[in-house]
mmCIF file of C-alpha atoms and ligand atoms in Angstrom:
data_model
loop_
_atom_site.group_PDB
_atom_site.id
_atom_site.type_symbol
_atom_site.label_atom_id
_atom_site.label_comp_id
_atom_site.label_asym_id
_atom_site.label_seq_id
_atom_site.Cartn_x
_atom_site.Cartn_y
_atom_site.Cartn_z
ATOM 1 C CA MET A 1 -0.006 -0.001 0.000
ATOM 2 C CA VAL A 2 1.356 3.440 -0.918
ATOM 3 C CA ALA A 3 1.228 5.915 1.943
ATOM 4 C CA ARG A 4 -0.832 8.990 1.058
ATOM 5 C CA ALA A 5 1.036 12.274 1.460
ATOM 6 C CA LEU A 6 -0.329 14.362 4.270
ATOM 7 C CA PHE A 7 -1.752 17.783 3.548
ATOM 8 C CA ARG A 8 -0.415 20.690 5.621
ATOM 9 C CA ALA A 9 -2.120 24.068 5.281
ATOM 10 C CA ILE A 10 -1.766 27.397 7.048
ATOM 11 C CA ILE A 11 -4.418 30.111 7.151
ATOM 12 C CA MET A 12 -3.327 33.694 7.604
ATOM 13 C CA GLY A 13 -5.086 37.037 7.785
ATOM 14 C CA PRO A 14 -5.203 39.949 10.193
ATOM 15 C CA PRO A 15 -7.184 39.574 13.422
ATOM 16 C CA GLY A 16 -10.864 39.925 12.564
ATOM 17 C CA SER A 17 -10.435 38.892 8.939
ATOM 18 C CA GLY A 18 -12.864 35.995 9.400
ATOM 19 C CA LYS A 19 -10.047 33.494 9.837
ATOM 20 C CA GLY A 20 -11.914 31.632 12.584
ATOM 21 C CA THR A 21 -15.121 31.228 10.563
ATOM 22 C CA MET A 22 -13.204 30.306 7.427
ATOM 23 C CA SER A 23 -11.126 27.753 9.333
ATOM 24 C CA GLN A 24 -14.278 26.110 10.703
ATOM 25 C CA ARG A 25 -15.689 25.770 7.184
ATOM 26 C CA ILE A 26 -12.446 24.359 5.840
ATOM 27 C CA VAL A 27 -11.997 21.767 8.577
ATOM 28 C CA GLN A 28 -15.655 20.681 8.406
ATOM 29 C CA THR A 29 -15.661 20.397 4.610
ATOM 30 C CA PHE A 30 -12.259 18.834 4.106
ATOM 31 C CA GLY A 31 -11.830 16.936 7.350
ATOM 32 C CA LEU A 32 -8.619 18.592 8.460
ATOM 33 C CA GLN A 33 -7.453 18.820 12.059
ATOM 34 C CA HIS A 34 -7.553 22.434 13.240
ATOM 35 C CA LEU A 35 -4.923 24.027 15.473
ATOM 36 C CA SER A 36 -5.483 27.679 16.365
ATOM 37 C CA SER A 37 -2.740 29.436 18.337
ATOM 38 C CA GLY A 38 -5.197 32.035 19.666
ATOM 39 C CA GLU A 39 -7.614 29.352 20.905
ATOM 40 C CA LEU A 40 -4.766 27.373 22.406
ATOM 41 C CA LEU A 41 -3.633 30.476 24.287
ATOM 42 C CA ARG A 42 -7.156 31.295 25.485
ATOM 43 C CA THR A 43 -7.658 27.734 26.738
ATOM 44 C CA ASN A 44 -4.381 27.968 28.625
ATOM 45 C CA LEU A 45 -5.452 31.328 30.076
ATOM 46 C CA ALA A 46 -8.822 29.946 31.140
ATOM 47 C CA ASN A 47 -7.195 26.904 32.740
ATOM 48 C CA GLY A 48 -4.574 29.028 34.488
ATOM 49 C CA THR A 49 -1.659 26.950 33.192
ATOM 50 C CA GLU A 50 1.878 28.230 33.638
ATOM 51 C CA PHE A 51 2.060 28.900 29.917
ATOM 52 C CA GLY A 52 -1.249 30.827 30.102
ATOM 53 C CA LEU A 53 0.042 32.952 32.983
ATOM 54 C CA GLN A 54 3.279 33.734 31.118
ATOM 55 C CA ALA A 55 1.347 34.691 27.985
ATOM 56 C CA LYS A 56 -1.420 36.750 29.642
ATOM 57 C CA SER A 57 0.242 40.175 29.846
ATOM 58 C CA PHE A 58 1.347 40.011 26.186
ATOM 59 C CA ILE A 59 -2.137 39.072 24.999
ATOM 60 C CA ASP A 60 -3.925 41.681 27.113
ATOM 61 C CA GLU A 61 -1.643 44.384 25.745
ATOM 62 C CA GLY A 62 -2.239 43.326 22.153
ATOM 63 C CA LYS A 63 1.382 42.179 21.794
ATOM 64 C CA LEU A 64 2.579 38.915 20.328
ATOM 65 C CA VAL A 65 3.823 36.389 22.871
ATOM 66 C CA PRO A 66 7.566 35.656 22.476
ATOM 67 C CA ASP A 67 8.529 33.443 19.527
ATOM 68 C CA ASP A 68 10.251 30.682 21.486
ATOM 69 C CA MET A 69 7.314 30.344 23.900
ATOM 70 C CA ILE A 70 4.607 29.998 21.230
ATOM 71 C CA THR A 71 6.759 27.938 18.856
ATOM 72 C CA ARG A 72 7.480 25.362 21.526
ATOM 73 C CA ILE A 73 3.823 24.812 22.384
ATOM 74 C CA ILE A 74 2.657 24.779 18.750
ATOM 75 C CA LEU A 75 5.260 22.222 17.679
ATOM 76 C CA HIS A 76 4.296 20.131 20.689
ATOM 77 C CA GLU A 77 0.593 20.242 19.665
ATOM 78 C CA LEU A 78 1.370 19.500 16.007
ATOM 79 C CA LYS A 79 3.218 16.383 17.023
ATOM 80 C CA LYS A 80 -0.044 15.068 18.506
ATOM 81 C CA ILE A 81 -1.834 15.404 15.131
ATOM 82 C CA ASN A 82 1.168 14.374 13.073
ATOM 83 C CA GLN A 83 -0.618 11.540 11.258
ATOM 84 C CA TYR A 84 -3.523 13.717 10.032
ATOM 85 C CA ASN A 85 -4.035 16.456 7.483
ATOM 86 C CA TRP A 86 -4.048 19.737 9.360
ATOM 87 C CA LEU A 87 -4.852 23.424 9.158
ATOM 88 C CA LEU A 88 -2.749 25.736 11.271
ATOM 89 C CA ASP A 89 -4.410 29.029 12.188
ATOM 90 C CA GLY A 90 -2.718 32.071 13.768
ATOM 91 C CA PHE A 91 0.770 30.593 13.576
ATOM 92 C CA PRO A 92 3.337 31.524 12.311
ATOM 93 C CA ARG A 93 2.987 35.251 12.997
ATOM 94 C CA THR A 94 6.674 36.196 12.591
ATOM 95 C CA VAL A 95 9.466 35.119 10.229
ATOM 96 C CA PRO A 96 11.439 33.354 13.025
ATOM 97 C CA GLN A 97 8.284 31.319 13.829
ATOM 98 C CA ALA A 98 7.906 30.425 10.130
ATOM 99 C CA GLU A 99 11.550 29.377 9.930
ATOM 100 C CA GLU A 100 11.299 27.166 13.006
ATOM 101 C CA LEU A 101 8.100 25.554 11.695
ATOM 102 C CA HIS A 102 9.712 24.917 8.322
ATOM 103 C CA LYS A 103 12.509 22.922 9.931
ATOM 104 C CA VAL A 104 9.897 20.380 11.037
ATOM 105 C CA TYR A 105 6.955 20.685 8.601
ATOM 106 C CA GLN A 106 6.903 22.131 5.102
ATOM 107 C CA PRO A 107 3.385 23.472 4.420
ATOM 108 C CA ASP A 108 1.736 22.607 1.083
ATOM 109 C CA THR A 109 -0.217 25.812 0.930
ATOM 110 C CA VAL A 110 -0.701 29.096 2.785
ATOM 111 C CA ILE A 111 -4.120 30.702 2.450
ATOM 112 C CA ASN A 112 -4.052 34.428 3.040
ATOM 113 C CA LEU A 113 -7.310 36.283 3.708
ATOM 114 C CA ASN A 114 -6.725 39.749 2.400
ATOM 115 C CA VAL A 115 -9.376 41.925 4.089
ATOM 116 C CA PRO A 116 -9.025 45.745 4.233
ATOM 117 C CA PHE A 117 -7.756 47.114 7.580
ATOM 118 C CA GLU A 118 -10.663 49.593 7.899
ATOM 119 C CA THR A 119 -13.200 46.741 7.706
ATOM 120 C CA ILE A 120 -11.282 44.824 10.333
ATOM 121 C CA LYS A 121 -11.023 47.717 12.776
ATOM 122 C CA GLU A 122 -14.783 48.299 12.601
ATOM 123 C CA ARG A 123 -15.499 44.592 13.005
ATOM 124 C CA LEU A 124 -13.236 43.941 15.969
ATOM 125 C CA THR A 125 -14.314 46.872 18.073
ATOM 126 C CA SER A 126 -18.007 46.011 17.583
ATOM 127 C CA ARG A 127 -17.633 42.472 19.027
ATOM 128 C CA TRP A 128 -19.196 41.876 22.478
ATOM 129 C CA ILE A 129 -19.228 38.664 24.437
ATOM 130 C CA HIS A 130 -21.343 37.015 27.138
ATOM 131 C CA PRO A 131 -18.474 35.604 29.197
ATOM 132 C CA SER A 132 -20.069 32.567 30.844
ATOM 133 C CA SER A 133 -21.690 31.148 27.679
ATOM 134 C CA GLY A 134 -19.234 32.449 25.087
ATOM 135 C CA ARG A 135 -22.127 33.933 23.043
ATOM 136 C CA VAL A 136 -20.793 36.527 20.635
ATOM 137 C CA TYR A 137 -22.678 39.620 19.459
ATOM 138 C CA ASN A 138 -21.735 42.228 16.940
ATOM 139 C CA THR A 139 -23.171 45.704 17.361
ATOM 140 C CA ASP A 140 -23.303 46.130 13.553
ATOM 141 C CA PHE A 141 -24.849 42.950 12.220
ATOM 142 C CA ASN A 142 -25.872 40.806 15.209
ATOM 143 C CA PRO A 143 -26.710 43.215 18.059
ATOM 144 C CA PRO A 144 -28.236 42.101 21.373
ATOM 145 C CA LYS A 145 -31.896 43.077 21.894
ATOM 146 C CA VAL A 146 -30.816 45.472 24.655
ATOM 147 C CA THR A 147 -27.456 47.215 24.311
ATOM 148 C CA GLY A 148 -24.817 45.610 26.530
ATOM 149 C CA ILE A 149 -27.117 42.791 27.759
ATOM 150 C CA ASP A 150 -27.171 39.078 26.887
ATOM 151 C CA ASP A 151 -30.469 38.079 25.199
ATOM 152 C CA LEU A 152 -30.916 34.817 27.076
ATOM 153 C CA THR A 153 -29.681 35.496 30.606
ATOM 154 C CA GLY A 154 -30.047 39.288 30.926
ATOM 155 C CA GLU A 155 -26.448 39.407 32.176
ATOM 156 C CA PRO A 156 -24.011 42.141 31.094
ATOM 157 C CA LEU A 157 -21.857 41.707 28.010
ATOM 158 C CA ILE A 158 -18.157 42.482 28.002
ATOM 159 C CA GLN A 159 -15.560 43.332 25.393
ATOM 160 C CA ARG A 160 -12.521 41.054 25.245
ATOM 161 C CA ASP A 161 -9.564 43.125 26.510
ATOM 162 C CA ASP A 162 -7.860 42.606 23.194
ATOM 163 C CA ASP A 163 -10.964 43.813 21.262
ATOM 164 C CA LYS A 164 -10.864 47.269 22.881
ATOM 165 C CA PRO A 165 -10.125 49.978 20.289
ATOM 166 C CA GLU A 166 -6.685 50.939 21.634
ATOM 167 C CA THR A 167 -5.612 47.277 21.743
ATOM 168 C CA VAL A 168 -7.031 46.533 18.297
ATOM 169 C CA ILE A 169 -4.831 49.256 16.819
ATOM 170 C CA LEU A 170 -1.780 47.689 18.493
ATOM 171 C CA ARG A 171 -2.714 44.217 17.218
ATOM 172 C CA LEU A 172 -3.064 45.546 13.691
ATOM 173 C CA GLN A 173 0.282 47.341 13.964
ATOM 174 C CA ALA A 174 1.938 44.118 15.159
ATOM 175 C CA TYR A 175 0.361 42.348 12.202
ATOM 176 C CA GLU A 176 1.665 44.901 9.730
ATOM 177 C CA GLU A 177 5.200 44.975 11.134
ATOM 178 C CA LEU A 178 5.769 41.343 12.024
ATOM 179 C CA THR A 179 3.308 39.215 10.062
ATOM 180 C CA GLN A 180 3.331 40.852 6.613
ATOM 181 C CA PRO A 181 6.965 39.654 6.172
ATOM 182 C CA VAL A 182 5.727 36.079 6.760
ATOM 183 C CA LEU A 183 3.520 36.465 3.670
ATOM 184 C CA GLU A 184 6.601 37.485 1.714
ATOM 185 C CA TYR A 185 8.470 34.464 3.113
ATOM 186 C CA TYR A 186 5.776 32.071 1.820
ATOM 187 C CA LYS A 187 5.394 33.955 -1.461
ATOM 188 C CA ASN A 188 9.080 33.355 -2.098
ATOM 189 C CA LYS A 189 8.538 29.658 -1.474
ATOM 190 C CA GLY A 190 5.749 29.717 -4.100
ATOM 191 C CA ILE A 191 3.017 28.437 -1.770
ATOM 192 C CA LEU A 192 1.086 31.631 -0.949
ATOM 193 C CA GLU A 193 -2.548 31.843 -2.177
ATOM 194 C CA VAL A 194 -4.219 35.213 -1.669
ATOM 195 C CA PHE A 195 -8.019 35.523 -1.349
ATOM 196 C CA SER A 196 -9.226 39.121 -1.286
ATOM 197 C CA GLY A 197 -12.611 40.418 -0.159
ATOM 198 C CA ILE A 198 -14.678 41.861 2.656
ATOM 199 C CA GLU A 199 -17.185 39.137 3.497
ATOM 200 C CA THR A 200 -16.337 35.573 4.461
ATOM 201 C CA ASN A 201 -19.391 34.292 2.541
ATOM 202 C CA LYS A 202 -18.044 35.756 -0.685
ATOM 203 C CA ILE A 203 -14.467 34.585 -0.165
ATOM 204 C CA TRP A 204 -15.440 31.042 0.859
ATOM 205 C CA PRO A 205 -16.449 29.694 -2.606
ATOM 206 C CA HIS A 206 -13.001 30.584 -3.923
ATOM 207 C CA VAL A 207 -11.230 28.919 -1.003
ATOM 208 C CA HIS A 208 -13.515 25.902 -1.389
ATOM 209 C CA ALA A 209 -12.749 25.566 -5.104
ATOM 210 C CA PHE A 210 -9.015 25.960 -4.513
ATOM 211 C CA LEU A 211 -8.838 23.352 -1.755
ATOM 212 C CA GLY A 212 -11.160 21.049 -3.703
ATOM 213 C CA LYS A 213 -8.497 20.889 -6.396
ATOM 214 C CA LYS A 214 -5.724 20.292 -3.864
ATOM 215 C CA LEU A 215 -7.686 17.646 -1.975
ATOM 216 C CA PRO A 216 -9.756 15.965 -4.702
ATOM 217 C CA THR A 217 -9.952 12.684 -2.891
ATOM 218 C CA LEU A 218 -11.676 14.229 0.087
ATOM 219 C CA ARG A 219 -14.456 16.228 -1.662
HETATM 220 P P1 AMP B 1 -5.722 35.516 17.860
HETATM 221 O O1 AMP B 1 -7.012 35.054 18.465
HETATM 222 O O2 AMP B 1 -5.138 34.588 16.842
HETATM 223 O O3 AMP B 1 -5.793 36.941 17.365
HETATM 224 O O4 AMP B 1 -4.674 35.513 19.077
HETATM 225 C C1 AMP B 1 -4.892 36.259 20.247
HETATM 226 C C2 AMP B 1 -3.566 36.704 20.833
HETATM 227 O O5 AMP B 1 -2.745 35.572 21.119
HETATM 228 C C3 AMP B 1 -2.720 37.578 19.925
HETATM 229 O O6 AMP B 1 -3.072 38.938 19.982
HETATM 230 C C4 AMP B 1 -1.324 37.313 20.479
HETATM 231 O O7 AMP B 1 -1.108 38.040 21.670
HETATM 232 C C5 AMP B 1 -1.376 35.859 20.848
HETATM 233 N N1 AMP B 1 -0.906 34.974 19.736
HETATM 234 C C6 AMP B 1 -1.657 34.114 18.981
HETATM 235 N N2 AMP B 1 -0.904 33.496 18.062
HETATM 236 C C7 AMP B 1 0.356 33.963 18.229
HETATM 237 C C8 AMP B 1 1.595 33.727 17.567
HETATM 238 N N3 AMP B 1 1.695 32.865 16.536
HETATM 239 N N4 AMP B 1 2.683 34.400 18.015
HETATM 240 C C9 AMP B 1 2.607 35.244 19.049
HETATM 241 N N5 AMP B 1 1.486 35.533 19.692
HETATM 242 C C10 AMP B 1 0.346 34.907 19.300
#
Protein backbone atom coordinates (compact mmCIF):
# COMPACT_ATOMS: atom_id res chain seq x y z
CA MET A 1 0.00 0.00 0.00
CA VAL A 2 1.35 3.44 -0.92
CA ALA A 3 1.23 5.91 1.94
CA ARG A 4 -0.83 8.99 1.06
CA ALA A 5 1.04 12.27 1.46
CA LEU A 6 -0.33 14.37 4.27
CA PHE A 7 -1.75 17.79 3.54
CA ARG A 8 -0.41 20.69 5.63
CA ALA A 9 -2.12 24.07 5.28
CA ILE A 10 -1.76 27.40 7.05
CA ILE A 11 -4.42 30.11 7.16
CA MET A 12 -3.33 33.70 7.61
CA GLY A 13 -5.08 37.03 7.78
CA PRO A 14 -5.20 39.95 10.20
CA PRO A 15 -7.19 39.58 13.42
CA GLY A 16 -10.87 39.93 12.56
CA SER A 17 -10.43 38.89 8.94
CA GLY A 18 -12.86 36.00 9.40
CA LYS A 19 -10.04 33.49 9.84
CA GLY A 20 -11.91 31.63 12.58
CA THR A 21 -15.12 31.23 10.56
CA MET A 22 -13.20 30.31 7.43
CA SER A 23 -11.13 27.75 9.33
CA GLN A 24 -14.28 26.11 10.70
CA ARG A 25 -15.69 25.77 7.18
CA ILE A 26 -12.45 24.36 5.84
CA VAL A 27 -11.99 21.77 8.58
CA GLN A 28 -15.65 20.68 8.40
CA THR A 29 -15.66 20.40 4.62
CA PHE A 30 -12.26 18.84 4.10
CA GLY A 31 -11.83 16.94 7.35
CA LEU A 32 -8.62 18.59 8.46
CA GLN A 33 -7.45 18.82 12.06
CA HIS A 34 -7.55 22.43 13.24
CA LEU A 35 -4.93 24.02 15.47
CA SER A 36 -5.49 27.68 16.37
CA SER A 37 -2.74 29.43 18.33
CA GLY A 38 -5.20 32.03 19.67
CA GLU A 39 -7.61 29.35 20.91
CA LEU A 40 -4.77 27.37 22.40
CA LEU A 41 -3.63 30.47 24.28
CA ARG A 42 -7.16 31.29 25.48
CA THR A 43 -7.66 27.74 26.73
CA ASN A 44 -4.38 27.97 28.63
CA LEU A 45 -5.45 31.33 30.07
CA ALA A 46 -8.82 29.95 31.14
CA ASN A 47 -7.19 26.90 32.74
CA GLY A 48 -4.57 29.03 34.49
CA THR A 49 -1.66 26.96 33.19
CA GLU A 50 1.88 28.23 33.64
CA PHE A 51 2.06 28.90 29.92
CA GLY A 52 -1.24 30.83 30.11
CA LEU A 53 0.04 32.96 32.99
CA GLN A 54 3.27 33.73 31.12
CA ALA A 55 1.35 34.69 27.98
CA LYS A 56 -1.42 36.75 29.64
CA SER A 57 0.24 40.17 29.85
CA PHE A 58 1.34 40.01 26.19
CA ILE A 59 -2.14 39.07 25.00
CA ASP A 60 -3.93 41.68 27.12
CA GLU A 61 -1.64 44.38 25.75
CA GLY A 62 -2.24 43.32 22.15
CA LYS A 63 1.38 42.18 21.80
CA LEU A 64 2.58 38.91 20.33
CA VAL A 65 3.82 36.39 22.87
CA PRO A 66 7.57 35.65 22.47
CA ASP A 67 8.53 33.44 19.53
CA ASP A 68 10.25 30.69 21.49
CA MET A 69 7.31 30.35 23.90
CA ILE A 70 4.61 29.99 21.23
CA THR A 71 6.76 27.94 18.85
CA ARG A 72 7.49 25.36 21.53
CA ILE A 73 3.82 24.81 22.39
CA ILE A 74 2.66 24.78 18.75
CA LEU A 75 5.26 22.22 17.68
CA HIS A 76 4.29 20.13 20.69
CA GLU A 77 0.60 20.24 19.67
CA LEU A 78 1.37 19.50 16.01
CA LYS A 79 3.22 16.38 17.02
CA LYS A 80 -0.04 15.07 18.51
CA ILE A 81 -1.83 15.41 15.13
CA ASN A 82 1.16 14.37 13.08
CA GLN A 83 -0.62 11.54 11.26
CA TYR A 84 -3.53 13.72 10.03
CA ASN A 85 -4.03 16.46 7.49
CA TRP A 86 -4.04 19.73 9.36
CA LEU A 87 -4.85 23.42 9.16
CA LEU A 88 -2.75 25.74 11.28
CA ASP A 89 -4.41 29.03 12.19
CA GLY A 90 -2.72 32.07 13.77
CA PHE A 91 0.77 30.60 13.58
CA PRO A 92 3.34 31.53 12.31
CA ARG A 93 2.99 35.25 13.00
CA THR A 94 6.68 36.19 12.59
CA VAL A 95 9.47 35.12 10.23
CA PRO A 96 11.44 33.36 13.02
CA GLN A 97 8.28 31.32 13.83
CA ALA A 98 7.91 30.42 10.13
CA GLU A 99 11.55 29.38 9.93
CA GLU A 100 11.30 27.17 13.01
CA LEU A 101 8.10 25.55 11.69
CA HIS A 102 9.71 24.92 8.32
CA LYS A 103 12.50 22.92 9.93
CA VAL A 104 9.90 20.38 11.03
CA TYR A 105 6.95 20.69 8.60
CA GLN A 106 6.90 22.13 5.10
CA PRO A 107 3.39 23.47 4.42
CA ASP A 108 1.74 22.61 1.09
CA THR A 109 -0.22 25.81 0.93
CA VAL A 110 -0.70 29.10 2.79
CA ILE A 111 -4.13 30.70 2.45
CA ASN A 112 -4.05 34.42 3.04
CA LEU A 113 -7.31 36.28 3.71
CA ASN A 114 -6.72 39.75 2.40
CA VAL A 115 -9.38 41.92 4.08
CA PRO A 116 -9.03 45.74 4.24
CA PHE A 117 -7.76 47.11 7.58
CA GLU A 118 -10.66 49.59 7.90
CA THR A 119 -13.20 46.74 7.70
CA ILE A 120 -11.28 44.83 10.33
CA LYS A 121 -11.02 47.72 12.77
CA GLU A 122 -14.79 48.30 12.60
CA ARG A 123 -15.50 44.59 13.01
CA LEU A 124 -13.24 43.94 15.97
CA THR A 125 -14.32 46.87 18.07
CA SER A 126 -18.00 46.01 17.59
CA ARG A 127 -17.64 42.47 19.02
CA TRP A 128 -19.20 41.87 22.48
CA ILE A 129 -19.23 38.66 24.44
CA HIS A 130 -21.35 37.01 27.13
CA PRO A 131 -18.47 35.61 29.20
CA SER A 132 -20.07 32.57 30.85
CA SER A 133 -21.69 31.14 27.68
CA GLY A 134 -19.23 32.46 25.09
CA ARG A 135 -22.13 33.93 23.04
CA VAL A 136 -20.79 36.53 20.63
CA TYR A 137 -22.68 39.62 19.46
CA ASN A 138 -21.73 42.23 16.94
CA THR A 139 -23.17 45.70 17.36
CA ASP A 140 -23.30 46.13 13.56
CA PHE A 141 -24.85 42.95 12.22
CA ASN A 142 -25.87 40.81 15.21
CA PRO A 143 -26.71 43.22 18.06
CA PRO A 144 -28.24 42.10 21.37
CA LYS A 145 -31.90 43.07 21.90
CA VAL A 146 -30.82 45.46 24.66
CA THR A 147 -27.46 47.22 24.31
CA GLY A 148 -24.82 45.61 26.53
CA ILE A 149 -27.12 42.79 27.76
CA ASP A 150 -27.17 39.08 26.88
CA ASP A 151 -30.47 38.08 25.20
CA LEU A 152 -30.92 34.82 27.08
CA THR A 153 -29.68 35.50 30.60
CA GLY A 154 -30.05 39.29 30.92
CA GLU A 155 -26.44 39.41 32.18
CA PRO A 156 -24.01 42.14 31.09
CA LEU A 157 -21.86 41.70 28.01
CA ILE A 158 -18.16 42.48 28.00
CA GLN A 159 -15.56 43.33 25.39
CA ARG A 160 -12.52 41.05 25.24
CA ASP A 161 -9.56 43.13 26.51
CA ASP A 162 -7.86 42.61 23.19
CA ASP A 163 -10.96 43.81 21.27
CA LYS A 164 -10.86 47.27 22.88
CA PRO A 165 -10.13 49.98 20.29
CA GLU A 166 -6.68 50.94 21.63
CA THR A 167 -5.61 47.28 21.74
CA VAL A 168 -7.04 46.53 18.30
CA ILE A 169 -4.83 49.25 16.82
CA LEU A 170 -1.77 47.69 18.49
CA ARG A 171 -2.71 44.22 17.22
CA LEU A 172 -3.06 45.55 13.69
CA GLN A 173 0.28 47.34 13.96
CA ALA A 174 1.93 44.12 15.16
CA TYR A 175 0.36 42.35 12.20
CA GLU A 176 1.67 44.90 9.73
CA GLU A 177 5.20 44.97 11.13
CA LEU A 178 5.77 41.34 12.02
CA THR A 179 3.31 39.21 10.06
CA GLN A 180 3.34 40.85 6.61
CA PRO A 181 6.97 39.65 6.17
CA VAL A 182 5.72 36.08 6.76
CA LEU A 183 3.52 36.46 3.67
CA GLU A 184 6.61 37.49 1.71
CA TYR A 185 8.47 34.46 3.12
CA TYR A 186 5.78 32.07 1.82
CA LYS A 187 5.39 33.95 -1.45
CA ASN A 188 9.08 33.36 -2.10
CA LYS A 189 8.53 29.66 -1.47
CA GLY A 190 5.75 29.71 -4.11
CA ILE A 191 3.02 28.44 -1.77
CA LEU A 192 1.08 31.63 -0.95
CA GLU A 193 -2.55 31.84 -2.17
CA VAL A 194 -4.22 35.21 -1.67
CA PHE A 195 -8.02 35.52 -1.34
CA SER A 196 -9.23 39.13 -1.28
CA GLY A 197 -12.61 40.42 -0.16
CA ILE A 198 -14.68 41.86 2.65
CA GLU A 199 -17.18 39.14 3.50
CA THR A 200 -16.34 35.57 4.46
CA ASN A 201 -19.39 34.30 2.54
CA LYS A 202 -18.05 35.76 -0.68
CA ILE A 203 -14.46 34.58 -0.17
CA TRP A 204 -15.44 31.04 0.86
CA PRO A 205 -16.45 29.68 -2.60
CA HIS A 206 -13.00 30.58 -3.92
CA VAL A 207 -11.23 28.92 -1.00
CA HIS A 208 -13.51 25.90 -1.39
CA ALA A 209 -12.75 25.57 -5.11
CA PHE A 210 -9.02 25.97 -4.51
CA LEU A 211 -8.84 23.35 -1.76
CA GLY A 212 -11.16 21.05 -3.70
CA LYS A 213 -8.50 20.88 -6.40
CA LYS A 214 -5.72 20.30 -3.87
CA LEU A 215 -7.68 17.65 -1.97
CA PRO A 216 -9.76 15.97 -4.70
CA THR A 217 -9.95 12.69 -2.89
CA LEU A 218 -11.68 14.23 0.09
CA ARG A 219 -14.45 16.23 -1.66
P1 LIG B 1 -5.72 35.52 17.87
O1 LIG B 1 -7.01 35.05 18.46
O2 LIG B 1 -5.14 34.58 16.84
O3 LIG B 1 -5.79 36.93 17.37
O4 LIG B 1 -4.67 35.51 19.08
C1 LIG B 1 -4.89 36.26 20.25
C2 LIG B 1 -3.57 36.70 20.84
O5 LIG B 1 -2.75 35.57 21.12
C3 LIG B 1 -2.72 37.57 19.93
O6 LIG B 1 -3.07 38.94 19.98
C4 LIG B 1 -1.33 37.31 20.48
O7 LIG B 1 -1.11 38.04 21.67
C5 LIG B 1 -1.37 35.86 20.84
N1 LIG B 1 -0.92 34.98 19.73
C6 LIG B 1 -1.66 34.12 18.98
N2 LIG B 1 -0.91 33.50 18.07
C7 LIG B 1 0.35 33.96 18.23
C8 LIG B 1 1.59 33.72 17.57
N3 LIG B 1 1.69 32.86 16.54
N4 LIG B 1 2.68 34.39 18.01
C9 LIG B 1 2.61 35.24 19.04
N5 LIG B 1 1.48 35.54 19.69
C10 LIG B 1 0.35 34.91 19.30
